[in-house]
PDB file of C-alpha atoms in Angstrom:
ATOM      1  CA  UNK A   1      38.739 -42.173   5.394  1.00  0.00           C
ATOM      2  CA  UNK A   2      36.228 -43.503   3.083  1.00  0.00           C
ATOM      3  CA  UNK A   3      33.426 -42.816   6.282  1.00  0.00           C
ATOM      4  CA  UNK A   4      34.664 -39.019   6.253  1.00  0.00           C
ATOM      5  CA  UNK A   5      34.353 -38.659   2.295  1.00  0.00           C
ATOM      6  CA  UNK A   6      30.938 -40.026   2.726  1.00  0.00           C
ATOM      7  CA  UNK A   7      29.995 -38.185   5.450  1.00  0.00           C
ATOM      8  CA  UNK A   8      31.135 -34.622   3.423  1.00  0.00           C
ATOM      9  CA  UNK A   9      29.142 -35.798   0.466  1.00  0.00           C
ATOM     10  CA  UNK A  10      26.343 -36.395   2.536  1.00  0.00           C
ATOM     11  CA  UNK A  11      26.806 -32.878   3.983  1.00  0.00           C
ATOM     12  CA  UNK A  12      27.269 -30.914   0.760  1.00  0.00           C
ATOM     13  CA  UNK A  13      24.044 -32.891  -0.708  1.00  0.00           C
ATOM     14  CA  UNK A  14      22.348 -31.520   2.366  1.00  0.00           C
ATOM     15  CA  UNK A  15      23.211 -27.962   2.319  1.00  0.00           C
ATOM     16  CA  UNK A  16      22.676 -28.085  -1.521  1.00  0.00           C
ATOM     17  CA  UNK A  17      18.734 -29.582  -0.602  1.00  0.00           C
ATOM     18  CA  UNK A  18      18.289 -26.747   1.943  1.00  0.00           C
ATOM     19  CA  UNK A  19      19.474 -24.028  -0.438  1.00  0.00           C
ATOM     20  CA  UNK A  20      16.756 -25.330  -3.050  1.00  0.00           C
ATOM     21  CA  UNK A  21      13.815 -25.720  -0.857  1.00  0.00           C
ATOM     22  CA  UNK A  22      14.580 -21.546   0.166  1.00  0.00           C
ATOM     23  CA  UNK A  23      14.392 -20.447  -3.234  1.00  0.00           C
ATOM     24  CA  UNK A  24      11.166 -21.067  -4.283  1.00  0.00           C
ATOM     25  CA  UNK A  25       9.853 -19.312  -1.262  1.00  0.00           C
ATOM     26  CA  UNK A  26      12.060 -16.005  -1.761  1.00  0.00           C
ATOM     27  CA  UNK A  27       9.817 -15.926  -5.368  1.00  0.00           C
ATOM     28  CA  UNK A  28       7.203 -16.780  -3.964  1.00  0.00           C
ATOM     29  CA  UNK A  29       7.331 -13.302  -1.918  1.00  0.00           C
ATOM     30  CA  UNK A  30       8.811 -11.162  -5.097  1.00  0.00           C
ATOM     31  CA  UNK A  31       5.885 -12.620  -7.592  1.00  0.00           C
ATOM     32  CA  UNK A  32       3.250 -11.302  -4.675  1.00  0.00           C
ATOM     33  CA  UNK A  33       4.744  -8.241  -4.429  1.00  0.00           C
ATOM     34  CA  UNK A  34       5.274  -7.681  -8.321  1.00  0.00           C
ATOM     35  CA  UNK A  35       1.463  -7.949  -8.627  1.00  0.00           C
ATOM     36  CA  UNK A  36       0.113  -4.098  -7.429  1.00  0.00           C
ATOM     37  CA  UNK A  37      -3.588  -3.679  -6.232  1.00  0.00           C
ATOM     38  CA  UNK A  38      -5.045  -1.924  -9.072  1.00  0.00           C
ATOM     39  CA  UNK A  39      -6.530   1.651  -8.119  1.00  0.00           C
ATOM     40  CA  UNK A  40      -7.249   2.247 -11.886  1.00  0.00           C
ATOM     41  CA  UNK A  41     -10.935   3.214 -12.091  1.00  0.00           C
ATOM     42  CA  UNK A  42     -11.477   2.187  -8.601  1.00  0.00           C
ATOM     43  CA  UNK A  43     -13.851   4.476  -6.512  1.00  0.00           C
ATOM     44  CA  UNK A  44     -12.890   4.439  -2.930  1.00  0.00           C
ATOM     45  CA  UNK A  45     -14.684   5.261   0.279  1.00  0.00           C
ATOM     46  CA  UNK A  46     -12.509   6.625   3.138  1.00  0.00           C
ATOM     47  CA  UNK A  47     -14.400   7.325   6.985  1.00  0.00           C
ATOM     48  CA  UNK A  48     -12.618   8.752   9.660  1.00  0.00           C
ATOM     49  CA  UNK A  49     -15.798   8.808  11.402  1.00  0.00           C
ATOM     50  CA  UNK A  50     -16.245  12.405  11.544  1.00  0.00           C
ATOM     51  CA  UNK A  51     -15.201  13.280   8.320  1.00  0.00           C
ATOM     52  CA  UNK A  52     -15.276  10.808   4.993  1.00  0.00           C
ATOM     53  CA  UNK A  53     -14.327  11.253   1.432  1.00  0.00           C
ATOM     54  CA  UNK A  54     -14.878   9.263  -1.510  1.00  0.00           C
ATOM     55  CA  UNK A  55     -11.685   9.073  -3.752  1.00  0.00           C
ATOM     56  CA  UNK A  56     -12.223   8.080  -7.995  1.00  0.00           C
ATOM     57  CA  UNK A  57      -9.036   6.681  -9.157  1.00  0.00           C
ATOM     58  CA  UNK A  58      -8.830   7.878 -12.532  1.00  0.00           C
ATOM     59  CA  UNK A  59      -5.571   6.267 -13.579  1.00  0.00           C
ATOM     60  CA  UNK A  60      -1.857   5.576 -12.530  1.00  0.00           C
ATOM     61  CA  UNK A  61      -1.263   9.268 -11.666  1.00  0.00           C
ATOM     62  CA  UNK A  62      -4.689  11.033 -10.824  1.00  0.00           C
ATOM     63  CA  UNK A  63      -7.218  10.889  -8.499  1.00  0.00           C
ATOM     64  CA  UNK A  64     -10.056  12.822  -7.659  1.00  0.00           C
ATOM     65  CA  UNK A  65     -11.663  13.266  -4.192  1.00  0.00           C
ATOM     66  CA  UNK A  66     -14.411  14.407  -2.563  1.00  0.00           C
ATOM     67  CA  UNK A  67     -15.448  15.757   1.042  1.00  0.00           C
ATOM     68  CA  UNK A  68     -18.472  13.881   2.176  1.00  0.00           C
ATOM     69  CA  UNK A  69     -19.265  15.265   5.602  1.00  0.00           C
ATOM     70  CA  UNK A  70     -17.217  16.803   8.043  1.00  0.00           C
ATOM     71  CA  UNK A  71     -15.600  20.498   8.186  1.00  0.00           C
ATOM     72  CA  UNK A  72     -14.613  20.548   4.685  1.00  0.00           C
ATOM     73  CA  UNK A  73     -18.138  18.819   3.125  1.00  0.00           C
ATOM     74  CA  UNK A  74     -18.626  19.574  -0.476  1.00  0.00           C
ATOM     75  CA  UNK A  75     -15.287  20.120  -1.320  1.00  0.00           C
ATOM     76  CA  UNK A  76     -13.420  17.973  -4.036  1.00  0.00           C
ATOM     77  CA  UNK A  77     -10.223  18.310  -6.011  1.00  0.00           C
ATOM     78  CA  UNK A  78      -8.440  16.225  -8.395  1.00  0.00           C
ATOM     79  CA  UNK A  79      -4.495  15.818  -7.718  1.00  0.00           C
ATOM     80  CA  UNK A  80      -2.007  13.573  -8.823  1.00  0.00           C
ATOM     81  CA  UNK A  81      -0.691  11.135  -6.409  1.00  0.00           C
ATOM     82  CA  UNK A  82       1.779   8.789  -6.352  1.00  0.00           C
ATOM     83  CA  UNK A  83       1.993   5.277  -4.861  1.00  0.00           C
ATOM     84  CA  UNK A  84       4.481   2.682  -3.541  1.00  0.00           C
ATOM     85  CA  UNK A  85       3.685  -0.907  -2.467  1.00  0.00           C
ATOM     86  CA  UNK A  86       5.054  -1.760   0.415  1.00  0.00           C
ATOM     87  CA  UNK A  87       4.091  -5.909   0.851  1.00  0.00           C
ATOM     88  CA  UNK A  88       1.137  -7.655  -0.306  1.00  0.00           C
ATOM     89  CA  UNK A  89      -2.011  -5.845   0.075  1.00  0.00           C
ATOM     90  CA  UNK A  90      -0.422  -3.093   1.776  1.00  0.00           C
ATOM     91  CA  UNK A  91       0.272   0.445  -0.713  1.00  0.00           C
ATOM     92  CA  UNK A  92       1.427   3.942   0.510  1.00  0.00           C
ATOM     93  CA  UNK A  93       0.010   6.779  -1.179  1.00  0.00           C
ATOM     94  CA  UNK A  94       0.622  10.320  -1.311  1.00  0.00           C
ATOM     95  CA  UNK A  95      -0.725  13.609  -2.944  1.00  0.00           C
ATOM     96  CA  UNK A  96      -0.256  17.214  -2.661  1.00  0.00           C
ATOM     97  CA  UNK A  97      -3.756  19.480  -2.639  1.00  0.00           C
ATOM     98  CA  UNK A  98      -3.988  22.482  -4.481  1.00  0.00           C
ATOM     99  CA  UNK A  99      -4.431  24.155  -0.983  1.00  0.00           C
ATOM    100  CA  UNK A 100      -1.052  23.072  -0.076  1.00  0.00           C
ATOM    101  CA  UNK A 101      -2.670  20.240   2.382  1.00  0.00           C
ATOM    102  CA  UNK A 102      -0.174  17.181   2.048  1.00  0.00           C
ATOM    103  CA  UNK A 103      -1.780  13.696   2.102  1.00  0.00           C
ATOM    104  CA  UNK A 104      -0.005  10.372   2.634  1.00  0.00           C
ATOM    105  CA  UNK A 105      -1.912   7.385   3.626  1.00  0.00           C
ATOM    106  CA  UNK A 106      -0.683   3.630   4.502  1.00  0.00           C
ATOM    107  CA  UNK A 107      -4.220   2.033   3.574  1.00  0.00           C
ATOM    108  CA  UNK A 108      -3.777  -2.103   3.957  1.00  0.00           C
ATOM    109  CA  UNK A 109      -6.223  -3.720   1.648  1.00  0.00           C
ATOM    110  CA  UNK A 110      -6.007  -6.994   3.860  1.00  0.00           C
ATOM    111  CA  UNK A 111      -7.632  -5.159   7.122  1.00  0.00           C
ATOM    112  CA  UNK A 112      -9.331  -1.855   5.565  1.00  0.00           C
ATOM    113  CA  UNK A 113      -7.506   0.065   7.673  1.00  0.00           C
ATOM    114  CA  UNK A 114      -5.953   3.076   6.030  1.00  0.00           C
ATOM    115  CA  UNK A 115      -3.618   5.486   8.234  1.00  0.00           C
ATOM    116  CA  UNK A 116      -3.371   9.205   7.320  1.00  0.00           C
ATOM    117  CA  UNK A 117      -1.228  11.784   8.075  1.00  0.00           C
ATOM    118  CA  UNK A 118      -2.299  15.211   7.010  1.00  0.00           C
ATOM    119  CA  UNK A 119       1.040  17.917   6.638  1.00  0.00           C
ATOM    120  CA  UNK A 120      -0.786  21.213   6.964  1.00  0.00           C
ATOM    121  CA  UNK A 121       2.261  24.325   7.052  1.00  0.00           C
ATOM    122  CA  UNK A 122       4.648  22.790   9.473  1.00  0.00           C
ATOM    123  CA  UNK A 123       2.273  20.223  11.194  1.00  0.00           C
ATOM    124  CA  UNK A 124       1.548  16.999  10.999  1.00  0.00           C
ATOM    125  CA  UNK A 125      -1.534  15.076  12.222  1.00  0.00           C
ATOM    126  CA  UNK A 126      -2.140  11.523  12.235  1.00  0.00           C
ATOM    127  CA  UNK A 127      -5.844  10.069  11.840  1.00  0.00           C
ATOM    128  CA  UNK A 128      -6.758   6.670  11.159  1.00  0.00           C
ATOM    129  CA  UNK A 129     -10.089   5.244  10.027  1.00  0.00           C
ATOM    130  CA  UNK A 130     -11.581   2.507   7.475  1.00  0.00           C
ATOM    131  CA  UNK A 131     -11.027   2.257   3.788  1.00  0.00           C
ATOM    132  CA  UNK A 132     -13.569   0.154   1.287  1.00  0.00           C
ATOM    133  CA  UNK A 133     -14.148  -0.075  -2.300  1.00  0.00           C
ATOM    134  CA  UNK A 134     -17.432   1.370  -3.711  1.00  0.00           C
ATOM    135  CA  UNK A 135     -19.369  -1.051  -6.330  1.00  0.00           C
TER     136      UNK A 135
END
């Protein structure tokens, strides 16, 4: 008797180590995602290879972009946008042009890879290219 009340204390102890130990991880994971990538005044080059824009971040909400080369070179427009982390170093952004051209981009900070997907009437089409901050 006195083997199986040591053996459950031994056992709760345990399970009560192992819950512990977890914890800190789990915040470990919230506190990196609670810090954003700040866009703010950021000025962002985008290259699709044919085609590549530079984007000014001018705060939270608005952005303003610019056609570089490509079908549409020399055009710009300023939109608001809006953003949504998604895990560290990874955000999801989207804006709608005055056109009507929807734009919503995964861009991961950790690769430079930013993925695109351009909603033009009722059609969708994906590009892909590289994403890096201009000094």
């Amino acid at each position: 008797m006195k083997n199986y009340a040591l053996i459950s204390a031994l056992s709760f102890a345990f399970l009560v180590s192992c819950q512990q130990k977890q914890e800190p991880k789990e915040a470990k994971a919230v506190t990196a995602l609670t810090k954003p990538i700040v866009l703010s005044g950021k000025k962002i080059h985008y290259d699709y290879g044919d085609s590549q824009y530079e984007v000014t971040v001018k705060n939270d909400t608005l952005l303003r972009w610019e056609s570089l080369s490509g079908t549409s070179k020399g055009t710009t427009g300023e939109e608001r946008y809006y953003r949504q982390d998604i895990a560290p170093g990874i955000i999801f952004i989207s804006w709608i042009e005055k056109d009507g051209l929807g734009v919503s981009q995964v861009v991961n900070w950790n690769t430079h890879v930013v993925n695109s997907y351009l909603r033009i009437k009722n059609e969708i089409i994906p590009i892909s290219g590289t994403v890096t901050e201009v000094q």
